[in-house]
Tab-separated table of C-alpha atoms in Angstrom:
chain	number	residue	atom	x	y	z
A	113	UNK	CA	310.224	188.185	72.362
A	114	UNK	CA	311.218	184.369	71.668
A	115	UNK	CA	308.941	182.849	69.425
A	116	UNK	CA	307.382	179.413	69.806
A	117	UNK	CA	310.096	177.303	68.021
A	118	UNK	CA	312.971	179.496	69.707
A	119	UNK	CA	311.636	178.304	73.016
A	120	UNK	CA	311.411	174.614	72.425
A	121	UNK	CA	314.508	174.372	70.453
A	122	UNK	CA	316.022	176.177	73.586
A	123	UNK	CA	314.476	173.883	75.946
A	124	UNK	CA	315.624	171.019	73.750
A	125	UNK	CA	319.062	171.754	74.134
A	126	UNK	CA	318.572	172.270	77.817
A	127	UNK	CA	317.363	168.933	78.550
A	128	UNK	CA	319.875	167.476	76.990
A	129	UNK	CA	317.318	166.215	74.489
A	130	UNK	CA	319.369	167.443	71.763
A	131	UNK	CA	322.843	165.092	71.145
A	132	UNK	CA	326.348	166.089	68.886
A	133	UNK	CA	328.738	163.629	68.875
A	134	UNK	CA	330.244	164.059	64.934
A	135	UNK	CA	333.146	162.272	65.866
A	136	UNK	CA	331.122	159.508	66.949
A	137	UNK	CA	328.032	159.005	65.003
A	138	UNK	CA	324.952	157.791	66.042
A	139	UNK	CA	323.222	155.058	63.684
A	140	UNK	CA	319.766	155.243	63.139
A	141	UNK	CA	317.053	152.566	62.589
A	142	UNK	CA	317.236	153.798	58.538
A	143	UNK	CA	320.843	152.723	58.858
A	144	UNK	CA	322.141	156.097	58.542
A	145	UNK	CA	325.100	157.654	60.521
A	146	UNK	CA	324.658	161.165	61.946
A	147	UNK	CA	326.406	163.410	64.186
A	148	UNK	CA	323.107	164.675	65.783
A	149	UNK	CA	320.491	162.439	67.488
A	150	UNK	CA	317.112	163.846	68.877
A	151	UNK	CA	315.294	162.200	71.454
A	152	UNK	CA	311.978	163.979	71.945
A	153	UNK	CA	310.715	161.516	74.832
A	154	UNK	CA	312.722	163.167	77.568
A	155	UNK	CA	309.936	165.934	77.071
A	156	UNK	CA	307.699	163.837	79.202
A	157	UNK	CA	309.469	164.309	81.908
A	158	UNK	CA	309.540	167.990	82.259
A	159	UNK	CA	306.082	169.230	82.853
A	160	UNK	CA	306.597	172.586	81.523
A	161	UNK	CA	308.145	171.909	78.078
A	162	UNK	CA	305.670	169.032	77.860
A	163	UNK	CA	302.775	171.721	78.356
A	164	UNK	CA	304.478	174.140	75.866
A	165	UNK	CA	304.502	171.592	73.322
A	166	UNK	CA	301.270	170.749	73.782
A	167	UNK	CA	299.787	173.954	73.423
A	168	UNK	CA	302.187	173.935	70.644
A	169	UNK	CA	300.329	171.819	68.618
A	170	UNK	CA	297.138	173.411	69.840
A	171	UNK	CA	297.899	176.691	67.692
A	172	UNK	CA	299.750	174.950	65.343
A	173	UNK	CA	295.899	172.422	64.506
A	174	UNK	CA	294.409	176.105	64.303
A	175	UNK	CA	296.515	177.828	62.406
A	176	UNK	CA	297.165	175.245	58.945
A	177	UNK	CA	294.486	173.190	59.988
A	178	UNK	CA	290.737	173.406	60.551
A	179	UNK	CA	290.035	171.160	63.741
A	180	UNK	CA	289.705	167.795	62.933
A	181	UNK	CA	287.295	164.608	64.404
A	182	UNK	CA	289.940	162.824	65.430
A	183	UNK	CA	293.912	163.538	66.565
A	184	UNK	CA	296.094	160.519	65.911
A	185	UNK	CA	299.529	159.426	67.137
A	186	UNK	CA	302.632	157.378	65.825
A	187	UNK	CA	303.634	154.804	68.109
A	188	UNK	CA	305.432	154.885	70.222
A	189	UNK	CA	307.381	158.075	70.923
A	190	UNK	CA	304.305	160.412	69.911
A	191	UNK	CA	301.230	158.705	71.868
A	192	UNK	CA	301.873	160.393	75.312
A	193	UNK	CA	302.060	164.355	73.673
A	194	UNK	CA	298.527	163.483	70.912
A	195	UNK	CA	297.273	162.027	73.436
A	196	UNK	CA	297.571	165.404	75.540
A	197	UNK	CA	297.266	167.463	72.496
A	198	UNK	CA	293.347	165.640	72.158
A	199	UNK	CA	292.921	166.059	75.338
A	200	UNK	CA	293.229	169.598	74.991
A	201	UNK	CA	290.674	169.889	72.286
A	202	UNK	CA	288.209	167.329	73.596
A	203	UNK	CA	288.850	165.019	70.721
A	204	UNK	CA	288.674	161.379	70.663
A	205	UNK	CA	292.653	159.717	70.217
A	206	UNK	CA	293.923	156.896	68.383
A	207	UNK	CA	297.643	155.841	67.743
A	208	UNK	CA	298.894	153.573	64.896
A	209	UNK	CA	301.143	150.904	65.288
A	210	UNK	CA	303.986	150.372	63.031
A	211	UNK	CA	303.090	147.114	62.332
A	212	UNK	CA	300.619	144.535	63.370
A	213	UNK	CA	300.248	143.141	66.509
A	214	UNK	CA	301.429	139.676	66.504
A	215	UNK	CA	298.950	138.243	68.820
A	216	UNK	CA	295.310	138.980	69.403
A	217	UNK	CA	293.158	141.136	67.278
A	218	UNK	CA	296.562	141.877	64.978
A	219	UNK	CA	295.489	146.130	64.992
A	220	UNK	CA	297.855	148.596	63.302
A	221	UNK	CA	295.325	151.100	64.472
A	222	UNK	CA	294.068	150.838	68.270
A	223	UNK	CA	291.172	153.161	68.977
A	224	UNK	CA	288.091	153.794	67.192
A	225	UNK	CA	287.712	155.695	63.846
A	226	UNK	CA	284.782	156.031	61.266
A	227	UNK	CA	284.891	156.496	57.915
A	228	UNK	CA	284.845	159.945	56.294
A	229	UNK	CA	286.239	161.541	59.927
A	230	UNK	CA	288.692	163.731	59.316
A	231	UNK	CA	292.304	163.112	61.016
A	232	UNK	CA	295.642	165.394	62.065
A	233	UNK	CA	298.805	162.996	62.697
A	234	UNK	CA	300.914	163.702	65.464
A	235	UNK	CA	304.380	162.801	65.407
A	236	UNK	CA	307.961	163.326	67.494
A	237	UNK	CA	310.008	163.821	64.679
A	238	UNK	CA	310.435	163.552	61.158
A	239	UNK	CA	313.800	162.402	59.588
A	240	UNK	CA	312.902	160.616	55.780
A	241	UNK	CA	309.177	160.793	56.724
A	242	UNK	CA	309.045	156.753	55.658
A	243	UNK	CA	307.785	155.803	59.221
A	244	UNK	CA	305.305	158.363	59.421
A	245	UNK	CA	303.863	158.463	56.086
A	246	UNK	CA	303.327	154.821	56.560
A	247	UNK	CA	300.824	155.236	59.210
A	248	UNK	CA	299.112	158.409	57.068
A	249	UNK	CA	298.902	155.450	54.236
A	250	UNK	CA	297.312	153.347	57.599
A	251	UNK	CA	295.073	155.885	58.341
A	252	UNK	CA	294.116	156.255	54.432
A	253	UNK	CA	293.194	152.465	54.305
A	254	UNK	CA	290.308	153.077	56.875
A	255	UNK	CA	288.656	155.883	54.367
A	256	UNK	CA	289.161	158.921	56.453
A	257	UNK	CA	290.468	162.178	55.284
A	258	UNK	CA	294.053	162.686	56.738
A	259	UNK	CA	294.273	166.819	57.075
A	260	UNK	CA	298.331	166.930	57.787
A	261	UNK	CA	300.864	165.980	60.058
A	262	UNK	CA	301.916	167.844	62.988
A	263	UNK	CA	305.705	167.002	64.450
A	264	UNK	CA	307.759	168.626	67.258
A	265	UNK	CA	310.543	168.233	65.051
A	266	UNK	CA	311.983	167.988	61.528
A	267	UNK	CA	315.566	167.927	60.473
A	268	UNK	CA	314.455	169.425	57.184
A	269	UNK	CA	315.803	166.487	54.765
A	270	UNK	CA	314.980	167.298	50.672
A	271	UNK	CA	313.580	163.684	50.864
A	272	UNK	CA	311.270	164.047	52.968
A	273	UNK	CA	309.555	166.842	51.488
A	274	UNK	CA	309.763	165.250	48.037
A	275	UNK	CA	307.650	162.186	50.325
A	276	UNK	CA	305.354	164.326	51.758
A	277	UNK	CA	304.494	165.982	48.425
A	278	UNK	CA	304.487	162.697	46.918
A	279	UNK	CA	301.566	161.532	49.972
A	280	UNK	CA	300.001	164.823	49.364
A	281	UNK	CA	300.172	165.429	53.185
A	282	UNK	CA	300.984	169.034	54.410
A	283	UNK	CA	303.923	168.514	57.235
A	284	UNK	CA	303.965	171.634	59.640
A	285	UNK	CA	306.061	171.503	62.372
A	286	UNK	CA	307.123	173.313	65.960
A	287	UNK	CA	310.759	173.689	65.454
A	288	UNK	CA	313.352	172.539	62.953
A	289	UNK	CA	316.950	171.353	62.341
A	290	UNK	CA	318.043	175.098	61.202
A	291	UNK	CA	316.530	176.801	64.272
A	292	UNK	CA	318.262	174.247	66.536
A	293	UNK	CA	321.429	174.371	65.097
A	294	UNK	CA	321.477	177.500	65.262
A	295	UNK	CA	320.616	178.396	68.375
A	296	UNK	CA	322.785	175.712	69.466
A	297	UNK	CA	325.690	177.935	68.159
A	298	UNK	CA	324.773	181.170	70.074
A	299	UNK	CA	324.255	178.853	73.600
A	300	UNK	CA	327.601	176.882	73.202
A	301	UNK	CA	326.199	173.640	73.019
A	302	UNK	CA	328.319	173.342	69.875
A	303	UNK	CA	331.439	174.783	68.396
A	304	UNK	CA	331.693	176.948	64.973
A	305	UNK	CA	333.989	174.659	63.800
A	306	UNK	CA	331.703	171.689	63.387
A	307	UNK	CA	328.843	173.645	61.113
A	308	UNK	CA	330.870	172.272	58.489
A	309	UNK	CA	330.944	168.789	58.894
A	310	UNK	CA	327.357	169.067	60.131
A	311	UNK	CA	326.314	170.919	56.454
A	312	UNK	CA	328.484	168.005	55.051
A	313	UNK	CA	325.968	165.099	56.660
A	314	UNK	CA	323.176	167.431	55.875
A	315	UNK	CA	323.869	167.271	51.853
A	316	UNK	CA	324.319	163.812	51.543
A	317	UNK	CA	323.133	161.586	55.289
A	318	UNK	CA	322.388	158.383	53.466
A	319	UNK	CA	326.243	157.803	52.353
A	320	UNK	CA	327.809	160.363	55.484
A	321	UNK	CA	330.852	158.432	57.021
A	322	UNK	CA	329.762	155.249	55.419
């Protein structure tokens, strides 16, 4: 039977979610090449995966998590799925901005929380975990107990579990670069022959085809 992360690593893939292009690198906000890119948004548009990710993070609150007052988002490509994911559990939602709004009330955090509630993060995926430990550090500023984060993704970087250690906030997520990759093998979506340059990037992605 296909467990949880099989499935939505699987459906990944199928959407076309899931990009290799090693001999053309992708360059990400952080500045960093890679020969993978992951772009979790094209869940939205397929009712079924976005369902099983939801419930997803359902089990996954449950299971590492007692449930918490409020469930809160990283914008932008997270807000749609906590949204659903409070929905779900008939919580109240808020989102946090990466930075300020420049006009108006200026908010990093739109919604309402109180002080002392307690909070899981939801977020798409986690690369360094700068971005989203930023908003946890948000969150913190407000006096409210963050419980963890919750992403649909991680590509499993040393770094960013010596920054989530460093936050003290547990990081649990649905599926992972490792599971991917490898099921990515078995499907065809990518060739033996590239594991190697991909373990390569994987080592060392801050200097990788600098």
């Amino acid at each position: 039977m296909e467990s949880l992360e099989y499935k939505i690593a699987k459906r990944l893939l199928q959407i076309n979610a899931i990009k290799f292009n090693p001999a053309n690198p992708y360059q990400w906000t952080s500045g960093w090449n890679s020969p993978i890119y992951c772009d979790n948004r094209k869940i939205l548009s397929y009712p079924e995966l976005r369902n099983l990710v939801k419930d997803g993070f359902v089990e996954l609150i449950k299971k590492f998590y007692v449930i918490p007052d409020v469930i809160a988002g990283v914008a932008t490509g997270s807000i749609a799925i906590a949204v659903l994911t409070a929905e779900k559990l008939e919580l109240p939602f808020v989102y946090v901005r990466l930075s300020p709004k420049k006009h108006g009330l200026q908010n990093r955090i739109e919604g309402v929380i109180k002080p002392n509630q307690t909070i899981v993060v939801i977020e798409d995926l986690v690369s360094t975990g700068r971005s989203s430990l930023n908003a946890v550090k948000t969150l913190r500023e407000q006096n409210v107990q963050i419980l963890g984060m919750g992403a649909i993704f991680s590509y499993g970087f040393d770094i960013a579990a010596k920054n989530f250690e460093e936050y003290n906030c547990p990081l649990h997520t649905l599926t992972d670069y490792n599971k991917l990759i490898k099921i990515a093998v078995q499907e065809g979506y990518i060739k033996e022959k590239h594991l190697a340059e991909l373990e390569e990037w994987r080592k060392d992605p801050a200097h990788w085809k600098k």
